[in-house]
Amino acid sequence: MRMEGSLAYFTRALPPVMAVAAVGYGLNALIFIAMARWLEPANFGNLKVAASAMLIVSLAVGLGGSRAAGRFLPERLAGSPRAAAYLHFFGRTIVILSLLAAAGIWSLTLAYYDTLPDDIHGHHPVCFVVLLVPVWAGLDLLSQTFMATRRPVLAALPARFVFPVLGLTMIYAAHLSDWYLSDVMFVILLSGAGLTTLAVFAAYLAVLERAPLETPPDAEPGAATGPRAWLLLSLPMMGTGLVVALVAEAPLFALVFEEDKADVGLYAAAITLCQAFLIIVTCQRQIYGPALADALAQGRRSATRLQAHAQRQALMMAAPLLAILILADGPLLDLFGDGFNRAREAVWIVAAALALQAVTALCPRWLDYGGHARLVLATELVAAAVMVAASLAAAQQFGLLGAASVFAAVVVGRSVFLAVMAYRKLGVPMVALVPERI
């Protein structure tokens, strides 16, 4: 596709995808708000820790198949042996590794039994969140499959809209039926909602393609096929995703060891609000990701034009969002319940860092597709090591604000470094907002 056509496609595709993602974010935030209002603060914090653990494990069991889908899946799946083999391989991998992860978590639980206060189930919610691991990994792979086939709105619908709508519906139905909404019950209800969403959209994809995804004996000629070729790209991308997730969640995990357990819930509320910036990051990478390799192949001018287009759109969304979080932080935190206003400063610190990350969101992907995935992984490993060590120290010494400050410093440092490397290695400018400079 010519660059002019690509830019027109991105201009058309990003707003509806962002709209769906924004609504989905709001629905997910409502789920966490419901949890905060109906659970004890300690259990709300534990449930947020379990959700973070689920995210990390779901990335691991997927082996990066969703992240590499844009590179290997064709725009039309029907009749494509490569597409059939790819989806079958990563689908089986998700199921098998999820079962192994569940067995490992339950073995550790039985070995180190620790009952939560006021929890009628007697187990930490992380033991039950394993139900969501294969579901979330499957939704991620399904969404990226829709994205690879140029169906961006459909790609955003399963995980970002339909799943939270079903989850909220089931939660409020259980509440109206006078069920006891414990932390574990939240996990079970959301697992049912996620499984239903996955089944419906997987069936819909099969209908759209009008061809069964059966793996034939021969692969398409001239295409990179087979698990070895896929894993050579997907595993570094998966590793990077795991480290990025660890960087994002390390302060929350560090606060678990702090004396004031309420800080875990306060930080969880602040992060829930600031995660709106991650919509910009995720949608940009999903929309622009499949075109980065072609832009690099066409030369520096094409890459610069694509970077400028992406950065302008990111800035137009990140700047108003930052203003809203700073000016309306009090009323937004009040939604979580009494006492959450203590997290206002944490919201300011984290929001400023994530706004910068949103504007440089494509830099890691440029490096990935430009042959420097190991550099990205090494950078993320260093960032994760610093984040873990500094978070443990700062959380113990300074509590909530210490953890938020460490998070912001690492995010800013990592974003700036990767932007510099994208420029030095590939010639992609760090700032390309003004068209006249291209």
Tab-separated table of C-alpha atoms in Angstrom:
chain	number	residue	atom	x	y	z
A	1	MET	CA	0.000	0.000	0.000
A	2	ARG	CA	1.308	3.496	-0.877
A	3	MET	CA	2.089	5.833	2.029
A	4	GLU	CA	-0.699	8.264	1.061
A	5	GLY	CA	-3.215	5.439	1.186
A	6	SER	CA	-1.822	4.190	4.474
A	7	LEU	CA	-2.097	7.584	6.151
A	8	ALA	CA	-5.679	7.942	4.941
A	9	TYR	CA	-6.470	4.486	6.338
A	10	PHE	CA	-4.937	5.377	9.725
A	11	THR	CA	-6.843	8.660	9.849
A	12	ARG	CA	-10.097	6.793	9.245
A	13	ALA	CA	-9.338	3.773	11.412
A	14	LEU	CA	-7.944	5.313	14.593
A	15	PRO	CA	-10.966	7.438	15.730
A	16	PRO	CA	-13.523	4.588	15.758
A	17	VAL	CA	-11.038	2.202	17.362
A	18	MET	CA	-10.190	4.836	19.966
A	19	ALA	CA	-13.889	5.466	20.587
A	20	VAL	CA	-14.573	1.778	21.190
A	21	ALA	CA	-11.455	1.477	23.346
A	22	ALA	CA	-12.397	4.576	25.375
A	23	VAL	CA	-15.856	3.189	26.072
A	24	GLY	CA	-14.254	-0.135	26.979
A	25	TYR	CA	-11.845	1.601	29.334
A	26	GLY	CA	-14.765	3.336	31.013
A	27	LEU	CA	-16.558	0.020	31.428
A	28	ASN	CA	-13.452	-1.650	32.864
A	29	ALA	CA	-13.009	1.280	35.231
A	30	LEU	CA	-16.618	0.812	36.366
A	31	ILE	CA	-15.818	-2.803	37.189
A	32	PHE	CA	-12.930	-1.739	39.433
A	33	ILE	CA	-15.065	1.022	40.963
A	34	ALA	CA	-17.717	-1.565	41.803
A	35	MET	CA	-15.046	-3.742	43.383
A	36	ALA	CA	-13.717	-0.821	45.444
A	37	ARG	CA	-17.203	0.035	46.716
A	38	TRP	CA	-18.315	-3.520	47.556
A	39	LEU	CA	-15.095	-4.992	48.941
A	40	GLU	CA	-13.044	-4.261	51.993
A	41	PRO	CA	-9.974	-2.134	51.115
A	42	ALA	CA	-7.580	-5.012	51.799
A	43	ASN	CA	-9.495	-7.385	49.548
A	44	PHE	CA	-9.798	-4.758	46.812
A	45	GLY	CA	-6.029	-4.394	46.853
A	46	ASN	CA	-5.574	-8.157	46.730
A	47	LEU	CA	-7.950	-8.432	43.803
A	48	LYS	CA	-6.048	-5.742	41.879
A	49	VAL	CA	-2.821	-7.637	42.566
A	50	ALA	CA	-4.463	-10.817	41.243
A	51	ALA	CA	-5.624	-8.982	38.107
A	52	SER	CA	-2.080	-7.744	37.496
A	53	ALA	CA	-0.727	-11.271	37.937
A	54	MET	CA	-3.322	-12.530	35.436
A	55	LEU	CA	-2.156	-10.004	32.864
A	56	ILE	CA	1.479	-11.077	33.197
A	57	VAL	CA	0.725	-14.810	33.039
A	58	SER	CA	-1.601	-14.368	30.034
A	59	LEU	CA	1.236	-12.659	28.153
A	60	ALA	CA	3.548	-15.555	28.955
A	61	VAL	CA	1.200	-18.341	27.847
A	62	GLY	CA	0.560	-16.595	24.511
A	63	LEU	CA	4.274	-16.693	23.585
A	64	GLY	CA	3.862	-13.409	21.719
A	65	GLY	CA	1.595	-14.874	19.055
A	66	SER	CA	-0.811	-11.950	19.225
A	67	ARG	CA	2.002	-9.397	18.968
A	68	ALA	CA	3.503	-11.029	15.878
A	69	ALA	CA	0.143	-11.625	14.170
A	70	GLY	CA	0.424	-8.464	12.096
A	71	ARG	CA	3.682	-9.757	10.625
A	72	PHE	CA	2.572	-13.286	9.680
A	73	LEU	CA	-1.195	-13.270	9.130
A	74	PRO	CA	-2.443	-12.246	5.670
A	75	GLU	CA	-5.270	-9.785	5.104
A	76	ARG	CA	-7.506	-12.679	4.111
A	77	LEU	CA	-7.489	-15.816	6.264
A	78	ALA	CA	-9.780	-17.947	4.135
A	79	GLY	CA	-7.811	-20.530	2.201
A	80	SER	CA	-4.511	-19.514	3.810
A	81	PRO	CA	-2.571	-22.502	5.148
A	82	ARG	CA	-0.218	-20.145	6.931
A	83	ALA	CA	-3.066	-18.455	8.819
A	84	ALA	CA	-4.625	-21.773	9.796
A	85	ALA	CA	-1.343	-23.198	11.076
A	86	TYR	CA	-0.474	-20.004	12.927
A	87	LEU	CA	-3.779	-19.742	14.791
A	88	HIS	CA	-3.889	-23.443	15.610
A	89	PHE	CA	-0.338	-23.427	16.948
A	90	PHE	CA	-0.773	-20.438	19.254
A	91	GLY	CA	-4.280	-21.501	20.300
A	92	ARG	CA	-3.008	-24.898	21.462
A	93	THR	CA	-0.052	-23.243	23.156
A	94	ILE	CA	-2.328	-20.964	25.169
A	95	VAL	CA	-4.421	-23.873	26.436
A	96	ILE	CA	-1.482	-26.109	27.373
A	97	LEU	CA	0.602	-23.415	29.079
A	98	SER	CA	-2.457	-22.070	30.932
A	99	LEU	CA	-3.078	-25.510	32.431
A	100	LEU	CA	0.552	-25.730	33.516
A	101	ALA	CA	0.398	-22.243	35.035
A	102	ALA	CA	-2.771	-23.113	36.950
A	103	ALA	CA	-1.190	-26.294	38.305
A	104	GLY	CA	1.875	-24.365	39.435
A	105	ILE	CA	-0.126	-21.612	41.175
A	106	TRP	CA	-2.342	-24.075	43.006
A	107	SER	CA	0.660	-26.149	44.066
A	108	LEU	CA	2.246	-23.054	45.607
A	109	THR	CA	-1.040	-22.170	47.281
A	110	LEU	CA	-1.397	-25.571	48.879
A	111	ALA	CA	2.204	-25.475	50.022
A	112	TYR	CA	1.905	-21.948	51.501
A	113	TYR	CA	-1.702	-21.648	52.615
A	114	ASP	CA	-2.700	-18.118	53.603
A	115	THR	CA	-6.356	-17.228	54.233
A	116	LEU	CA	-7.437	-13.702	53.447
A	117	PRO	CA	-9.379	-11.730	56.104
A	118	ASP	CA	-13.148	-11.799	55.563
A	119	ASP	CA	-12.765	-14.128	52.577
A	120	ILE	CA	-15.281	-16.973	52.792
A	121	HIS	CA	-13.433	-18.954	50.138
A	122	GLY	CA	-10.205	-19.195	52.113
A	123	HIS	CA	-7.927	-18.638	49.122
A	124	HIS	CA	-6.223	-15.627	47.597
A	125	PRO	CA	-8.054	-14.512	44.417
A	126	VAL	CA	-4.898	-15.203	42.401
A	127	CYS	CA	-5.799	-18.899	42.716
A	128	PHE	CA	-9.043	-18.313	40.859
A	129	VAL	CA	-7.804	-15.691	38.423
A	130	VAL	CA	-6.080	-18.530	36.547
A	131	LEU	CA	-9.523	-19.101	35.015
A	132	LEU	CA	-9.112	-15.812	33.184
A	133	VAL	CA	-5.587	-16.485	31.894
A	134	PRO	CA	-6.451	-18.561	28.760
A	135	VAL	CA	-9.548	-16.430	28.151
A	136	TRP	CA	-7.624	-13.149	28.172
A	137	ALA	CA	-4.784	-14.598	26.085
A	138	GLY	CA	-7.325	-15.940	23.586
A	139	LEU	CA	-9.110	-12.588	23.360
A	140	ASP	CA	-5.778	-10.891	22.695
A	141	LEU	CA	-4.930	-13.306	19.870
A	142	LEU	CA	-8.429	-12.962	18.416
A	143	SER	CA	-8.296	-9.152	18.505
A	144	GLN	CA	-4.930	-9.058	16.755
A	145	THR	CA	-6.252	-11.462	14.128
A	146	PHE	CA	-9.073	-9.028	13.363
A	147	MET	CA	-6.515	-6.226	13.230
A	148	ALA	CA	-4.276	-8.123	10.795
A	149	THR	CA	-7.267	-8.611	8.498
A	150	ARG	CA	-7.972	-4.854	8.472
A	151	ARG	CA	-11.013	-4.958	10.745
A	152	PRO	CA	-9.903	-2.458	13.400
A	153	VAL	CA	-13.272	-1.848	15.031
A	154	LEU	CA	-13.949	-5.561	15.337
A	155	ALA	CA	-10.474	-5.933	16.831
A	156	ALA	CA	-11.354	-3.528	19.630
A	157	LEU	CA	-14.811	-4.923	20.386
A	158	PRO	CA	-14.152	-8.280	22.139
A	159	ALA	CA	-11.787	-7.341	24.991
A	160	ARG	CA	-12.517	-3.625	25.225
A	161	PHE	CA	-16.291	-3.479	24.906
A	162	VAL	CA	-18.261	-6.726	24.873
A	163	PHE	CA	-16.291	-8.421	27.669
A	164	PRO	CA	-16.677	-5.561	30.189
A	165	VAL	CA	-20.342	-5.070	29.235
A	166	LEU	CA	-21.062	-8.737	29.918
A	167	GLY	CA	-18.946	-8.598	33.057
A	168	LEU	CA	-20.812	-5.595	34.454
A	169	THR	CA	-24.152	-7.153	33.539
A	170	MET	CA	-23.287	-10.363	35.377
A	171	ILE	CA	-21.919	-8.473	38.400
A	172	TYR	CA	-25.018	-6.338	38.799
A	173	ALA	CA	-27.307	-9.307	38.164
A	174	ALA	CA	-25.516	-11.152	40.974
A	175	HIS	CA	-25.852	-8.080	43.209
A	176	LEU	CA	-29.578	-7.796	42.518
A	177	SER	CA	-29.906	-11.519	43.286
A	178	ASP	CA	-28.332	-10.884	46.711
A	179	TRP	CA	-25.216	-12.926	46.016
A	180	TYR	CA	-22.253	-12.299	48.286
A	181	LEU	CA	-19.813	-10.450	45.998
A	182	SER	CA	-16.463	-11.540	47.356
A	183	ASP	CA	-13.199	-10.995	45.507
A	184	VAL	CA	-13.271	-14.575	44.222
A	185	MET	CA	-16.875	-14.230	43.033
A	186	PHE	CA	-15.828	-11.225	40.945
A	187	VAL	CA	-13.187	-13.410	39.262
A	188	ILE	CA	-15.643	-16.225	38.539
A	189	LEU	CA	-18.239	-13.875	37.032
A	190	LEU	CA	-15.668	-12.129	34.848
A	191	SER	CA	-14.294	-15.488	33.673
A	192	GLY	CA	-17.753	-16.468	32.490
A	193	ALA	CA	-18.141	-13.168	30.662
A	194	GLY	CA	-14.744	-13.523	28.990
A	195	LEU	CA	-15.333	-17.105	27.873
A	196	THR	CA	-18.693	-16.158	26.342
A	197	THR	CA	-17.100	-13.242	24.478
A	198	LEU	CA	-14.277	-15.408	23.148
A	199	ALA	CA	-16.638	-18.094	21.877
A	200	VAL	CA	-18.972	-15.640	20.133
A	201	PHE	CA	-16.264	-13.671	18.329
A	202	ALA	CA	-14.261	-16.756	17.353
A	203	ALA	CA	-17.409	-18.138	15.721
A	204	TYR	CA	-18.039	-14.780	14.043
A	205	LEU	CA	-14.505	-14.738	12.613
A	206	ALA	CA	-15.053	-18.180	11.121
A	207	VAL	CA	-18.295	-16.988	9.520
A	208	LEU	CA	-16.612	-13.870	8.119
A	209	GLU	CA	-13.846	-15.878	6.514
A	210	ARG	CA	-16.269	-18.564	5.292
A	211	ALA	CA	-13.599	-21.212	5.391
A	212	PRO	CA	-12.635	-23.724	8.090
A	213	LEU	CA	-9.199	-23.071	9.591
A	214	GLU	CA	-7.778	-26.531	9.047
A	215	THR	CA	-4.043	-27.049	8.764
A	216	PRO	CA	-3.168	-28.652	5.382
A	217	PRO	CA	0.074	-30.579	4.860
A	218	ASP	CA	1.761	-27.951	2.653
A	219	ALA	CA	2.453	-24.328	3.447
A	220	GLU	CA	2.168	-21.343	1.178
A	221	PRO	CA	5.242	-20.915	-0.999
A	222	GLY	CA	7.544	-18.018	-0.277
A	223	ALA	CA	6.067	-17.334	3.158
A	224	ALA	CA	7.767	-17.627	6.537
A	225	THR	CA	5.953	-20.637	8.005
A	226	GLY	CA	6.301	-22.960	10.920
A	227	PRO	CA	6.668	-22.444	14.667
A	228	ARG	CA	10.400	-21.767	14.425
A	229	ALA	CA	9.965	-18.782	12.113
A	230	TRP	CA	7.054	-17.429	14.146
A	231	LEU	CA	8.759	-17.820	17.513
A	232	LEU	CA	11.925	-16.093	16.318
A	233	LEU	CA	9.878	-12.873	16.222
A	234	SER	CA	7.121	-13.570	18.740
A	235	LEU	CA	9.305	-14.679	21.671
A	236	PRO	CA	11.378	-11.471	21.861
A	237	MET	CA	8.169	-9.473	21.544
A	238	MET	CA	6.560	-11.595	24.265
A	239	GLY	CA	9.611	-11.116	26.466
A	240	THR	CA	9.420	-7.390	25.940
A	241	GLY	CA	5.710	-7.416	26.770
A	242	LEU	CA	6.332	-9.354	29.973
A	243	VAL	CA	9.010	-6.960	31.100
A	244	VAL	CA	6.846	-3.950	30.207
A	245	ALA	CA	4.025	-5.446	32.285
A	246	LEU	CA	6.416	-6.049	35.168
A	247	VAL	CA	7.585	-2.445	34.948
A	248	ALA	CA	3.958	-1.288	35.077
A	249	GLU	CA	2.934	-3.519	37.974
A	250	ALA	CA	6.089	-3.587	40.143
A	251	PRO	CA	5.061	-0.588	42.306
A	252	LEU	CA	1.709	-2.240	43.061
A	253	PHE	CA	3.436	-5.473	44.038
A	254	ALA	CA	5.966	-3.545	46.144
A	255	LEU	CA	3.213	-1.802	48.109
A	256	VAL	CA	1.907	-5.202	49.200
A	257	PHE	CA	4.905	-5.438	51.546
A	258	GLU	CA	4.308	-1.962	53.003
A	259	GLU	CA	2.758	-1.614	56.452
A	260	ASP	CA	-0.122	0.603	55.348
A	261	LYS	CA	-2.160	-1.855	53.276
A	262	ALA	CA	-4.550	0.921	52.249
A	263	ASP	CA	-1.803	2.281	49.970
A	264	VAL	CA	-2.294	-0.727	47.685
A	265	GLY	CA	-5.907	0.232	47.080
A	266	LEU	CA	-5.051	3.927	46.684
A	267	TYR	CA	-2.375	3.176	44.119
A	268	ALA	CA	-4.763	0.816	42.326
A	269	ALA	CA	-7.313	3.625	42.052
A	270	ALA	CA	-4.712	6.070	40.704
A	271	ILE	CA	-3.464	3.571	38.128
A	272	THR	CA	-7.019	2.734	37.058
A	273	LEU	CA	-7.613	6.392	36.168
A	274	CYS	CA	-4.250	6.870	34.457
A	275	GLN	CA	-4.607	3.709	32.381
A	276	ALA	CA	-6.676	5.806	30.008
A	277	PHE	CA	-3.331	6.798	28.448
A	278	LEU	CA	-2.630	3.146	27.678
A	279	ILE	CA	-5.625	3.201	25.321
A	280	ILE	CA	-3.684	5.647	23.159
A	281	VAL	CA	-0.543	3.499	23.307
A	282	THR	CA	-2.304	0.216	22.575
A	283	CYS	CA	-4.536	1.520	19.785
A	284	GLN	CA	-1.641	3.243	18.042
A	285	ARG	CA	0.483	0.121	18.119
A	286	GLN	CA	-2.396	-2.015	16.885
A	287	ILE	CA	-3.352	0.343	14.060
A	288	TYR	CA	0.108	1.409	12.894
A	289	GLY	CA	2.043	-1.744	13.780
A	290	PRO	CA	1.320	-3.756	10.610
A	291	ALA	CA	2.563	-0.847	8.432
A	292	LEU	CA	5.884	-0.161	10.166
A	293	ALA	CA	7.916	-2.797	8.326
A	294	ASP	CA	6.686	-1.551	4.930
A	295	ALA	CA	7.430	2.057	5.880
A	296	LEU	CA	10.997	1.134	6.836
A	297	ALA	CA	11.432	-0.775	3.572
A	298	GLN	CA	10.297	2.302	1.602
A	299	GLY	CA	12.944	4.483	3.213
A	300	ARG	CA	13.472	7.103	5.878
A	301	ARG	CA	11.028	9.598	4.374
A	302	SER	CA	8.116	7.150	4.580
A	303	ALA	CA	9.028	6.200	8.145
A	304	THR	CA	9.215	9.865	9.144
A	305	ARG	CA	5.825	10.648	7.621
A	306	LEU	CA	4.244	7.737	9.444
A	307	GLN	CA	5.880	8.744	12.744
A	308	ALA	CA	4.686	12.339	12.347
A	309	HIS	CA	1.140	11.216	11.618
A	310	ALA	CA	1.095	8.956	14.673
A	311	GLN	CA	2.617	11.533	17.018
A	312	ARG	CA	0.194	14.286	16.023
A	313	GLN	CA	-2.760	12.025	16.673
A	314	ALA	CA	-1.302	10.882	20.003
A	315	LEU	CA	-0.691	14.443	21.172
A	316	MET	CA	-4.218	15.540	20.265
A	317	MET	CA	-5.558	12.817	22.572
A	318	ALA	CA	-2.966	12.828	25.372
A	319	ALA	CA	-2.963	16.577	26.101
A	320	PRO	CA	-6.717	16.913	26.868
A	321	LEU	CA	-6.652	13.691	28.877
A	322	LEU	CA	-3.779	14.959	31.020
A	323	ALA	CA	-5.662	18.196	31.673
A	324	ILE	CA	-8.794	16.297	32.738
A	325	LEU	CA	-6.912	14.052	35.170
A	326	ILE	CA	-5.148	17.005	36.782
A	327	LEU	CA	-8.157	19.336	37.010
A	328	ALA	CA	-10.838	16.768	37.886
A	329	ASP	CA	-8.809	14.284	39.920
A	330	GLY	CA	-10.841	14.852	43.110
A	331	PRO	CA	-14.287	14.014	41.714
A	332	LEU	CA	-12.860	11.084	39.759
A	333	LEU	CA	-11.241	9.572	42.853
A	334	ASP	CA	-14.432	10.086	44.857
A	335	LEU	CA	-16.077	7.525	42.560
A	336	PHE	CA	-14.043	4.809	44.271
A	337	GLY	CA	-15.395	5.704	47.715
A	338	ASP	CA	-14.346	7.584	50.818
A	339	GLY	CA	-10.663	8.176	51.479
A	340	PHE	CA	-9.393	7.757	47.921
A	341	ASN	CA	-8.622	11.485	47.608
A	342	ARG	CA	-5.300	10.686	49.248
A	343	ALA	CA	-4.184	9.412	45.834
A	344	ARG	CA	-4.415	12.813	44.088
A	345	GLU	CA	-0.671	13.474	43.967
A	346	ALA	CA	-0.056	9.949	42.710
A	347	VAL	CA	-2.500	10.590	39.844
A	348	TRP	CA	-0.612	13.752	38.819
A	349	ILE	CA	2.780	12.038	38.850
A	350	VAL	CA	1.719	8.904	36.968
A	351	ALA	CA	-0.427	10.790	34.432
A	352	ALA	CA	2.430	13.096	33.405
A	353	ALA	CA	4.738	10.142	32.740
A	354	LEU	CA	2.147	8.167	30.770
A	355	ALA	CA	1.324	11.221	28.634
A	356	LEU	CA	4.945	11.311	27.464
A	357	GLN	CA	4.898	7.568	26.805
A	358	ALA	CA	1.767	7.974	24.657
A	359	VAL	CA	3.532	10.408	22.318
A	360	THR	CA	6.519	8.043	21.879
A	361	ALA	CA	4.394	4.885	21.747
A	362	LEU	CA	5.637	3.600	18.382
A	363	CYS	CA	9.379	3.786	19.125
A	364	PRO	CA	9.631	0.242	20.552
A	365	ARG	CA	7.684	-1.122	17.565
A	366	TRP	CA	9.950	0.695	15.090
A	367	LEU	CA	12.931	-0.993	16.708
A	368	ASP	CA	11.167	-4.392	16.816
A	369	TYR	CA	10.331	-4.372	13.116
A	370	GLY	CA	13.630	-2.744	12.197
A	371	GLY	CA	15.647	-5.699	13.476
A	372	HIS	CA	16.452	-4.366	16.951
A	373	ALA	CA	14.016	-6.376	19.077
A	374	ARG	CA	16.865	-7.499	21.326
A	375	LEU	CA	17.759	-3.881	22.071
A	376	VAL	CA	14.171	-3.205	23.095
A	377	LEU	CA	14.150	-6.306	25.270
A	378	ALA	CA	17.465	-5.351	26.908
A	379	THR	CA	16.130	-1.857	27.613
A	380	GLU	CA	12.986	-3.244	29.162
A	381	LEU	CA	15.002	-5.684	31.287
A	382	VAL	CA	17.102	-2.860	32.678
A	383	ALA	CA	13.956	-0.782	33.284
A	384	ALA	CA	12.309	-3.713	35.054
A	385	ALA	CA	15.325	-4.310	37.283
A	386	VAL	CA	15.452	-0.636	38.249
A	387	MET	CA	11.692	-0.511	38.755
A	388	VAL	CA	11.603	-3.562	41.032
A	389	ALA	CA	14.578	-2.545	43.167
A	390	ALA	CA	13.619	1.128	43.415
A	391	SER	CA	9.932	0.363	44.047
A	392	LEU	CA	10.710	-1.952	46.944
A	393	ALA	CA	12.961	0.681	48.513
A	394	ALA	CA	10.714	3.684	47.822
A	395	ALA	CA	7.488	1.937	48.885
A	396	GLN	CA	8.968	1.026	52.246
A	397	GLN	CA	10.408	4.510	52.801
A	398	PHE	CA	7.870	6.847	51.189
A	399	GLY	CA	4.771	4.702	50.635
A	400	LEU	CA	2.305	5.649	47.910
A	401	LEU	CA	4.121	8.717	46.574
A	402	GLY	CA	7.446	6.891	46.537
A	403	ALA	CA	6.027	4.074	44.407
A	404	ALA	CA	4.331	6.535	42.029
A	405	SER	CA	7.512	8.603	41.644
A	406	VAL	CA	9.633	5.562	40.839
A	407	PHE	CA	7.090	4.437	38.261
A	408	ALA	CA	7.071	7.858	36.581
A	409	ALA	CA	10.859	8.165	36.514
A	410	VAL	CA	11.371	4.739	34.933
A	411	VAL	CA	8.611	5.244	32.336
A	412	VAL	CA	10.033	8.606	31.270
A	413	GLY	CA	13.614	7.322	31.144
A	414	ARG	CA	12.663	4.268	29.121
A	415	SER	CA	10.516	6.241	26.660
A	416	VAL	CA	13.203	8.837	25.998
A	417	PHE	CA	15.946	6.237	25.585
A	418	LEU	CA	13.953	4.152	23.076
A	419	ALA	CA	13.048	7.277	21.118
A	420	VAL	CA	16.755	8.179	20.900
A	421	MET	CA	17.631	4.635	19.779
A	422	ALA	CA	14.901	4.662	17.098
A	423	TYR	CA	16.469	7.815	15.698
A	424	ARG	CA	20.054	6.590	15.858
A	425	LYS	CA	19.395	3.068	14.531
A	426	LEU	CA	16.622	3.706	12.006
A	427	GLY	CA	16.509	7.434	11.405
A	428	VAL	CA	12.983	7.702	12.836
A	429	PRO	CA	12.790	11.170	14.418
A	430	MET	CA	12.038	11.497	18.116
A	431	VAL	CA	9.713	14.449	17.457
A	432	ALA	CA	8.075	14.788	14.032
A	433	LEU	CA	4.948	16.764	14.778
A	434	VAL	CA	5.319	19.528	12.200
A	435	PRO	CA	4.695	18.395	8.589
A	436	GLU	CA	6.956	21.121	7.141
A	437	ARG	CA	9.976	19.530	8.749
A	438	ILE	CA	9.469	16.239	6.914
